[in-house]
Coordinates of C-alpha atoms and ligand atoms in Angstrom, one line a residue:
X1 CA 57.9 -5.7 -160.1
X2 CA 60.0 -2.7 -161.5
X3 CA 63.4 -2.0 -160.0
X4 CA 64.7 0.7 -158.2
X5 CA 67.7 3.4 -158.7
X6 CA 70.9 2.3 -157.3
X7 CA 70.8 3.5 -153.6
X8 CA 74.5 5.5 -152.9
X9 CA 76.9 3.0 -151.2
X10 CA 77.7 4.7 -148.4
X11 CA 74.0 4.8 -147.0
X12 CA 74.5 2.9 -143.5
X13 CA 72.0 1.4 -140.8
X14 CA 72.3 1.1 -137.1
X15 CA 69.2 -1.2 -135.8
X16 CA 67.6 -1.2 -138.8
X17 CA 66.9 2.7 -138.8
X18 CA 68.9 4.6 -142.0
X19 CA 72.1 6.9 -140.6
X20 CA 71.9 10.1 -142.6
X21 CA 74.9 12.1 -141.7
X22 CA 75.5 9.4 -139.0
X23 CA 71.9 10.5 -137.7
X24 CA 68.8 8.1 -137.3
X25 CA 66.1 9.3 -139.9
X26 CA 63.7 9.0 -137.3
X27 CA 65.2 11.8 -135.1
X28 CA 66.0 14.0 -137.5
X29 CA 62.1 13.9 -138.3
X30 CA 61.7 14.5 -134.9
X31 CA 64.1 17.3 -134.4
X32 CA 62.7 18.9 -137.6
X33 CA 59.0 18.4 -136.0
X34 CA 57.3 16.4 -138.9
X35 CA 57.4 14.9 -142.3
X36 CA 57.8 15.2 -145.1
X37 CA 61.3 16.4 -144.4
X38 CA 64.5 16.9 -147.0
X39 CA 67.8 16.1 -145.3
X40 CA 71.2 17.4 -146.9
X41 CA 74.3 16.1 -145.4
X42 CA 77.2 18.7 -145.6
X43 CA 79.9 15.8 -145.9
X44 CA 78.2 14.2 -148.2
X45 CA 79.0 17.3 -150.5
X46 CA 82.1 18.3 -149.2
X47 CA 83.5 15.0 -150.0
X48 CA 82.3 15.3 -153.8
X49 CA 83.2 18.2 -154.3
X50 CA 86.6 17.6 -152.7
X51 CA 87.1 14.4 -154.6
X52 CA 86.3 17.0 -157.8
X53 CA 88.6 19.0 -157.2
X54 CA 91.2 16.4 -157.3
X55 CA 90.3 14.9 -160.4
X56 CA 89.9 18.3 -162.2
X57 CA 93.0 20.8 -163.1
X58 CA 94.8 22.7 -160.7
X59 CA 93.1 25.7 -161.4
X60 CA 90.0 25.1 -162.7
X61 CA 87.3 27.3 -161.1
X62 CA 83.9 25.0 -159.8
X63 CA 81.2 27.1 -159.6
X64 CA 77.5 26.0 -158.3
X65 CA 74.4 26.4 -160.4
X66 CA 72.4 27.5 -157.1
X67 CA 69.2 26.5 -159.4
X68 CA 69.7 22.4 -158.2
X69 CA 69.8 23.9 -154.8
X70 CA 69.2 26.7 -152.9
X71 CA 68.6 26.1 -149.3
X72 CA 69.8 29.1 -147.5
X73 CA 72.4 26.9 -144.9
X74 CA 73.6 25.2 -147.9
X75 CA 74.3 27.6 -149.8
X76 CA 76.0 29.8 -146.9
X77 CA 78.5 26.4 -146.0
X78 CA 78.8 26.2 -150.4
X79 CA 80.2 29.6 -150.6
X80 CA 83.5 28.2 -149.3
X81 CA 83.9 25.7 -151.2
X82 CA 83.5 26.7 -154.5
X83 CA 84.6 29.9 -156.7
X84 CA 81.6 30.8 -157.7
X85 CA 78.0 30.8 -157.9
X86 CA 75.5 30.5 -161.1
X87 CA 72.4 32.6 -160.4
X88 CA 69.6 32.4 -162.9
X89 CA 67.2 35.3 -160.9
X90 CA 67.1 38.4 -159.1
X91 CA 65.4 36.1 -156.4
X92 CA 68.7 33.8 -156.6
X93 CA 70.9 37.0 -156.9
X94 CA 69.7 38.2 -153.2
X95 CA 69.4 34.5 -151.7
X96 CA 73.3 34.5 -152.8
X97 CA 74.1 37.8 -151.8
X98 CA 72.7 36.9 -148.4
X99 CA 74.8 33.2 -148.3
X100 CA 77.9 35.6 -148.4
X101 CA 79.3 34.9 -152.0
X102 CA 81.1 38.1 -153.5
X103 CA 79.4 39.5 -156.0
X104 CA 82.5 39.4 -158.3
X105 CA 82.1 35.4 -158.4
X106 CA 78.4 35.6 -159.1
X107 CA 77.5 35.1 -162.4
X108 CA 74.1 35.4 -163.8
X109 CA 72.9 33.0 -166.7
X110 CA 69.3 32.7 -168.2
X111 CA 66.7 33.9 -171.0
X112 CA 64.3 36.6 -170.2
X113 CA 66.1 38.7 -167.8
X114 CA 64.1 41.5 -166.8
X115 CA 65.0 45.2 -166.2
X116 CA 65.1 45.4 -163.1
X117 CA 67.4 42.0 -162.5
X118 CA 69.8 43.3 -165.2
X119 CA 69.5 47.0 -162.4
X120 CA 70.7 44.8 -159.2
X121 CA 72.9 42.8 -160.9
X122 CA 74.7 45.5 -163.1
X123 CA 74.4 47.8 -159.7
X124 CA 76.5 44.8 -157.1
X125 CA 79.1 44.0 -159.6
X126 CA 77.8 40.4 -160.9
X127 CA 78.6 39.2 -164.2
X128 CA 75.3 38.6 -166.9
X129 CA 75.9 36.2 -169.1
X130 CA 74.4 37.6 -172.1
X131 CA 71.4 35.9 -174.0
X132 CA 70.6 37.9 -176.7
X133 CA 72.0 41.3 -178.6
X134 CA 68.2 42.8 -176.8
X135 CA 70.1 41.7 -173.7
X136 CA 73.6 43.4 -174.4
X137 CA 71.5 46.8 -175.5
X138 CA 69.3 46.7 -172.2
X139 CA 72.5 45.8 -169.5
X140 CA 74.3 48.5 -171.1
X141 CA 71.8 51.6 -171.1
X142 CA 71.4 50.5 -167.7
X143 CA 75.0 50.7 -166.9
X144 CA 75.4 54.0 -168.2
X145 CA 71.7 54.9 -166.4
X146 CA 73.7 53.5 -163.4
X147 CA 77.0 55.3 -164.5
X148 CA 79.2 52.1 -163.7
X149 CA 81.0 49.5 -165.7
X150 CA 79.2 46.3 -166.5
X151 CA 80.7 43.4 -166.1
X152 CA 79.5 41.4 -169.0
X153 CA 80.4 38.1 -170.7
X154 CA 78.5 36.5 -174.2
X155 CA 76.8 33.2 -173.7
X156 CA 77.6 31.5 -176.6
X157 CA 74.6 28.8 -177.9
X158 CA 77.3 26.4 -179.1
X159 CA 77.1 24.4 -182.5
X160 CA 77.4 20.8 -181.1
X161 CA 75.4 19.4 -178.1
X162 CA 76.4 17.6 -175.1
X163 CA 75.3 13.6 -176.6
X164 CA 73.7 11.7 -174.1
X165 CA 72.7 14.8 -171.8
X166 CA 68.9 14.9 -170.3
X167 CA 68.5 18.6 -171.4
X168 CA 70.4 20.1 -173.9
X169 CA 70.9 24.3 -173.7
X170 CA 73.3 24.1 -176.9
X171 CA 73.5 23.0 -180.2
X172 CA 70.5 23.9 -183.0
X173 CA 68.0 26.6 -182.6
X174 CA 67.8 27.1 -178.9
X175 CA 66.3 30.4 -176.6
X176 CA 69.8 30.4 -174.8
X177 CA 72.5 32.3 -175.6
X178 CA 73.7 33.7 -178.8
X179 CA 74.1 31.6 -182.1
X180 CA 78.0 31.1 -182.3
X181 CA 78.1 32.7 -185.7
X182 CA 77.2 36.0 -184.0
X183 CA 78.7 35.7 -180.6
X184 CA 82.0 37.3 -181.4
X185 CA 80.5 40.3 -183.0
X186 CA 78.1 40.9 -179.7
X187 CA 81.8 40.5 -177.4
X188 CA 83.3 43.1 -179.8
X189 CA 80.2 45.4 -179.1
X190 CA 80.7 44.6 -175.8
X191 CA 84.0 45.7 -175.7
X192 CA 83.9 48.8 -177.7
X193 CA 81.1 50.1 -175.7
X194 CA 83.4 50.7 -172.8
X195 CA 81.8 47.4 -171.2
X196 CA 84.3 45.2 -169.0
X197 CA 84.3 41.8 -171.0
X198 CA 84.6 39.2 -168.9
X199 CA 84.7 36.1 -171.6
X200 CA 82.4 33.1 -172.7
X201 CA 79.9 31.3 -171.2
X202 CA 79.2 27.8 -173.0
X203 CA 77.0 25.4 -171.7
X204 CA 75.7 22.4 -173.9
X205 CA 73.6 20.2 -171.6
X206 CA 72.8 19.0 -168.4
X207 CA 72.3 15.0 -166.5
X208 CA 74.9 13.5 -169.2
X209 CA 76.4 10.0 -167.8
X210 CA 78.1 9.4 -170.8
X211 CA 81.8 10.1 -169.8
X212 CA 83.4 10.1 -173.8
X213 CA 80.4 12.6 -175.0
X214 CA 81.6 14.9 -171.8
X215 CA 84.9 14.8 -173.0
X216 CA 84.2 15.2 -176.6
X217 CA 82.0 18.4 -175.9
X218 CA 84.4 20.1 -173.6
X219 CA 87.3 19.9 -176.3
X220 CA 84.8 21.2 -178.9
X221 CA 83.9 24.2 -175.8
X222 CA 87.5 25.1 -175.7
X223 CA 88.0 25.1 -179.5
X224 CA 85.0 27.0 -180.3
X225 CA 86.5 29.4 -177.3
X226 CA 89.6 29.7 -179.0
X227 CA 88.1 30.2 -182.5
X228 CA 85.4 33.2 -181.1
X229 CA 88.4 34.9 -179.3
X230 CA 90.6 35.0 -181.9
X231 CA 87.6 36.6 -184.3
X232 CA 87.3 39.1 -181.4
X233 CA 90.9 39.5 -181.0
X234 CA 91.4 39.6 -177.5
X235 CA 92.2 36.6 -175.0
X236 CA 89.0 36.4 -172.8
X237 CA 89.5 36.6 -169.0
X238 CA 87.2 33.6 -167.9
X239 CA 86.0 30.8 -170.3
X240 CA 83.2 29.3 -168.3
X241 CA 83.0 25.7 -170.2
X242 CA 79.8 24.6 -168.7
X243 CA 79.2 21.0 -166.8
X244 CA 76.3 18.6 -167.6
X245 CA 78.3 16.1 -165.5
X246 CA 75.2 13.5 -164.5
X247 CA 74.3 11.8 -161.6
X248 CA 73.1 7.7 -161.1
X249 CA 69.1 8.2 -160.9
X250 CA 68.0 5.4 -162.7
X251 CA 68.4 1.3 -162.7
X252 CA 71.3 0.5 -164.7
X253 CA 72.9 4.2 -164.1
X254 CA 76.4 4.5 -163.5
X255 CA 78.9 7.4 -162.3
X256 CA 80.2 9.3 -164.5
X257 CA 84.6 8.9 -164.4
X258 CA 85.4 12.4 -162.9
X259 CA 89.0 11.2 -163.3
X260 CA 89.1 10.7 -167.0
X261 CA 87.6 13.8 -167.6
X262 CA 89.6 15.7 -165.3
X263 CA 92.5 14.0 -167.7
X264 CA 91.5 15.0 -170.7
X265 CA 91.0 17.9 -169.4
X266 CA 94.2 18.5 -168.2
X267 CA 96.0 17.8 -171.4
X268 CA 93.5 20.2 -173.1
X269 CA 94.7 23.3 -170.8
X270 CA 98.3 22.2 -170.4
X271 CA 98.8 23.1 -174.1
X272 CA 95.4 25.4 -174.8
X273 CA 95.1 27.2 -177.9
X274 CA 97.6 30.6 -177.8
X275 CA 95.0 33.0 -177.6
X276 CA 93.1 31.2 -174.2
X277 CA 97.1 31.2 -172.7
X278 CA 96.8 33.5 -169.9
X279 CA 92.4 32.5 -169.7
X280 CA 91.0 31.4 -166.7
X281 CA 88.8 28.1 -166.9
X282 CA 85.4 27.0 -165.1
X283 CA 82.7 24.6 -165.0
X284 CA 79.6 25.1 -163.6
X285 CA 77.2 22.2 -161.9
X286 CA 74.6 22.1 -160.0
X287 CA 72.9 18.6 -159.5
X288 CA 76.8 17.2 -159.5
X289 CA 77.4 18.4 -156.1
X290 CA 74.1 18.0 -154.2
X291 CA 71.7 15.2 -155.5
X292 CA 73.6 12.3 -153.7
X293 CA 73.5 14.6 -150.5
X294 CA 69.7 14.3 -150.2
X295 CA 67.4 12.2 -148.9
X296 CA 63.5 12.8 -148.8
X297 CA 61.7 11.5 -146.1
X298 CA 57.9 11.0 -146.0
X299 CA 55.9 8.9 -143.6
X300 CA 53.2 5.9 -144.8
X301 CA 49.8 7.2 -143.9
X302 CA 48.0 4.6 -145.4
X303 CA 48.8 0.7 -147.0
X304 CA 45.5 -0.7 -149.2
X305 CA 45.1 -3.1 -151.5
X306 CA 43.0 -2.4 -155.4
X307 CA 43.2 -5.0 -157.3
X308 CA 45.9 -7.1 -156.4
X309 CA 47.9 -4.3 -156.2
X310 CA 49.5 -3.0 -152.8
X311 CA 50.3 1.1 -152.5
X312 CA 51.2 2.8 -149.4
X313 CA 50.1 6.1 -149.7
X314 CA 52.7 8.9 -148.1
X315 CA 52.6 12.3 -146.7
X316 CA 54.6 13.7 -149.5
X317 CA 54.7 13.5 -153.3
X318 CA 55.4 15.0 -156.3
X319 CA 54.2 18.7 -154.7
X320 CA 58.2 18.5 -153.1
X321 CA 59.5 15.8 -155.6
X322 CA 58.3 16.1 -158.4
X323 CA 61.6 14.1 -160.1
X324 CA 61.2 10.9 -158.5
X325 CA 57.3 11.2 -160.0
X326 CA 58.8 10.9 -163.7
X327 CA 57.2 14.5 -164.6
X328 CA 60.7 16.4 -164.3
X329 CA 62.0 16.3 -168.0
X330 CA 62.1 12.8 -168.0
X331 CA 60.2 10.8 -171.1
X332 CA 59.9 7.2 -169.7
X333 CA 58.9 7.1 -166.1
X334 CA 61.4 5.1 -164.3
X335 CA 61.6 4.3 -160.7
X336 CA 64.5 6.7 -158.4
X337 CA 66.3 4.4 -155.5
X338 CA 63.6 4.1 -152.5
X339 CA 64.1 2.0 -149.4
X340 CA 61.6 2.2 -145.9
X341 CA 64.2 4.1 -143.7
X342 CA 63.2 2.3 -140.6
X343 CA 63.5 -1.1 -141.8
X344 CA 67.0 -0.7 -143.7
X345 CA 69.2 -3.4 -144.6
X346 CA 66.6 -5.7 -142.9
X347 CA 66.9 -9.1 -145.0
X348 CA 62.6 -9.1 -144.8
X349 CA 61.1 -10.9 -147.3
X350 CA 60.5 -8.1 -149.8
X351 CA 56.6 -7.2 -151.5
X352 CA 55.9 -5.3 -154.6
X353 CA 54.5 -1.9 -153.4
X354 CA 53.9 0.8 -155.1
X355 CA 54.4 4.7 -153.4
X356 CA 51.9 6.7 -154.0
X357 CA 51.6 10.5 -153.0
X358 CA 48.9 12.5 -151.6
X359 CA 48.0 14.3 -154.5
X360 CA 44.7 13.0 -156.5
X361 CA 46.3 12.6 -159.7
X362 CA 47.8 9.4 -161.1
X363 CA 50.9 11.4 -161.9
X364 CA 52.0 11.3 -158.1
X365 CA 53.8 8.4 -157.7
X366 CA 57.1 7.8 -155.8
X367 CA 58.1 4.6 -156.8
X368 CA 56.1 2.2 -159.0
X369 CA 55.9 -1.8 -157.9
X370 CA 58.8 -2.1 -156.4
X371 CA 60.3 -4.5 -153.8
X372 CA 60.5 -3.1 -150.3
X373 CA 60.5 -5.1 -146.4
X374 CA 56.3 -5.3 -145.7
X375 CA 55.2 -2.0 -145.9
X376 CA 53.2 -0.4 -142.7
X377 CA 51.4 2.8 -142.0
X378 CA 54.0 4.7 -139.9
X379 CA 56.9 3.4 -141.9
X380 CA 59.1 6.1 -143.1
X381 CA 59.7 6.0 -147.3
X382 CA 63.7 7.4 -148.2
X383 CA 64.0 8.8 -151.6
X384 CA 67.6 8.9 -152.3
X385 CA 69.0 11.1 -154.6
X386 CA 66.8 14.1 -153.9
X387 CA 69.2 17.4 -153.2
X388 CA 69.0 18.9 -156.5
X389 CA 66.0 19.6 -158.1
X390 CA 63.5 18.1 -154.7
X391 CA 61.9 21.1 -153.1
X392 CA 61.7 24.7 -155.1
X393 CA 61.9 22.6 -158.2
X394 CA 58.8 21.1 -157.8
X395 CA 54.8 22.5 -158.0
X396 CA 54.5 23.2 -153.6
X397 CA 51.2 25.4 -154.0
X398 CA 49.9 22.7 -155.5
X399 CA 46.5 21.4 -153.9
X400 CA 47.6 23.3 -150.3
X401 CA 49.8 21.1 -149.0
X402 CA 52.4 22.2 -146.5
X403 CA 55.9 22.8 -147.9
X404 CA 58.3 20.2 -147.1
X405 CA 60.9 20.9 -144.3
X406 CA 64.5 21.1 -145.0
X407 CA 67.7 20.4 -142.3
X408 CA 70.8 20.7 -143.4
X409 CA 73.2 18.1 -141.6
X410 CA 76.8 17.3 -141.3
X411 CA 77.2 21.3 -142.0
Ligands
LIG501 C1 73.1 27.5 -167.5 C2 73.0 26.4 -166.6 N1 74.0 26.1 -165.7 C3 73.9 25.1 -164.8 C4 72.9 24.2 -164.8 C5 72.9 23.1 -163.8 O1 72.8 21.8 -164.4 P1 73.1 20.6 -163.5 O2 72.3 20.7 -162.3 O3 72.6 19.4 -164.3 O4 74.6 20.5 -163.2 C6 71.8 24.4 -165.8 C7 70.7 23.5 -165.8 O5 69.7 23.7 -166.3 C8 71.9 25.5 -166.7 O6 70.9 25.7 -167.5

């Protein structure tokens, strides 16, 4: 037996069928017409994102790294609740163009831009967060090709790391942004070419739970701020301090303390460094806002038995969620919080089981031995924690399975 990730408290049951949104699971399967099926509930995120926004700063800007999730409903009830959003494509650009969000709080972060993303960005008015000096000499020829002013700010590839974080974008040699020795000279560039400069983009790390370590980097994001700016000379309009703020996958996992950081964040830009006085501050997450929101539902096709071992083998896998199968940037395979949606919070006496996908490859599993009610074909599995990351984040073409369907709830 191997346990699960910790289910989200406020997961609720009416006859033993899981409320998603204060909906059964089984009819929203039936209203979307089949499984496998990814819910999002609206309130779910509206609440977290709420509850941010009271431990954070007045001020602070959130913005959403569409990347975790970019559903077009969600991301069309998103653009009013955040200041921003964090694009990482041309394809992201126009799915956010088409959600409504200004272009002036679309800012567009990520290596290998090509020419004609840097043409549609530079030609709506977005903001590139610049990777590379290549980078800065491409946006601007196009600009003046274009004959407009670029927006343009200088990701900075920071000299620290976010400890603790899942993936880390900062710190060392690294295909993101520009080395912070270099980074003021390439705002100064920037600035001299006629370019509107709109500041720094710092981002050390992503899936950090470690509360002290997200603490520790911000102060070292605003100092390093402070120090590039004062190099350059000028007081940079937006310091965009990154995120990495984690989410509770995994046994043992715990919150991070939004409050705490929100503290020490406080007293950081209560009294910031003279040059960053009249800056505006941001942090940009993606997972933080939407993972707890989702639930992925896939339907037991078949229960056997190989030796001595029970699976029930699903609809779905690792084609939509590929996360929960361990092959997502995670090195030890651990098991994400499951649970049979139509037999929750029933006091069965539970069996080791272990969820297998559809795929033939040993690498699709859902959740590996662990204790669930009796396990029958028809059942419905719910993996929790799936609305970042789930669906465009994992390989769908993959063997020619249908995509999963999506519903946004609660919107
Ligand atoms: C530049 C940038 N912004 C935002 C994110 C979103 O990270 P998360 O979903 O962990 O908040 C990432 C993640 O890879 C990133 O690289």
């Amino acid at each position: 037996m191997k346990p699960s990730g910790p289910i989200p408290l406020w997961f609720e049951a009416e006859d033993g069928m899981l409320l998603i949104g204060d909906c059964g699971a089984r009819s929203l399967i039936d209203e979307a017409g089949d499984t496998p099926l990814f819910v999002y509930d609206m309130g779910t995120v509206r609440s977290t994102i709420g509850r941010l926004r009271v431990a954070m700063p007045d001020g602070l800007h959130l913005h959403y790294a569409m990347k975790a999730n970019p559903f077009p409903p969600l991301l069309a009830a998103m653009t009013g609740l955040v200041d921003g959003f964090d694009i990482a494509s041309g394809g992201e650009l126009a799915m956010a163009l088409e959600a409504g969000m200004a272009p002036d709080r679309i800012s567009f972060a990520g290596p290998g831009k090509r020419d004609d993303e840097l043409h549609a960005a530079i030609g709506t008015g977005v903001t590139i967060n610049l990777e590379s000096e290549g980078e800065a000499r491409r946006a601007l020829g196009m600009a003046e090709r274009l004959g407009v002013t670029p927006r343009l700010a200088v990701r900075v590839n920071p000299d620290f790391d976010l400890k603790g974080s899942g993936m880390k974008m900062g710190g060392g040699a690294k295909p993101f942004g520009v080395d912070a020795d270099r980074a003021a000279a390439l705002a100064r560039q920037v600035i001299d070419a006629g370019a509107d400069w709109r500041g720094w983009h710092i981002f050390a790390g992503s899936q950090a739970l470690d509360t002290l370590a997200i603490i520790e980097a911000q102060a070292q994001t605003v100092a390093l701020a402070a120090r590039l700016s004062e190099e350059v000379g000028r007081t940079p309009p937006l310091v965009n301090i990154g995120g990495g703020l984690g989410v509770p996958y995994f046994p043992g996992d715990l919150p991070v303390d939004a409050r705490a950081i929100g503290l020490a964040l406080e007293e950081a830009l209560t009294l910031p460094p003279e040059i960053l006085e009249e800056s505006a501050f941001a942090m940009e997450l993606g997972r933080y806002f939407v993972a707890e929101a989702g639930v992925y539902l896939t339907r037991v096709v078949d229960v056997k038995e190989s030796h001595g071992e029970r699976f029930a083998i699903v609809d779905g896998g690792l084609h939509h969620q590929l996360a929960a199968s361990g092959n997502f940037g995670t090195v030890v395979r651990r098991n994400y919080p499951v649970a049979i949606a139509n037999k929750f919070g029933v006091e069965n006496a539970a069996e080791p089981v272990t969820i297998a996908g559809c795929l033939c490859t040993p690498l699709d599993r859902l959740a590996d031995k662990v204790l669930l009610p009796p396990v029958q074909e028809g059942d419905i599995v719910a993996v929790f924690m799936a609305g970042a990351y789930g669906a465009t984040a994992s390989p769908s073409a993959f063997l020619g399975h249908a995509p999963a369907r999506e519903m946004l709830v609660g919107g």
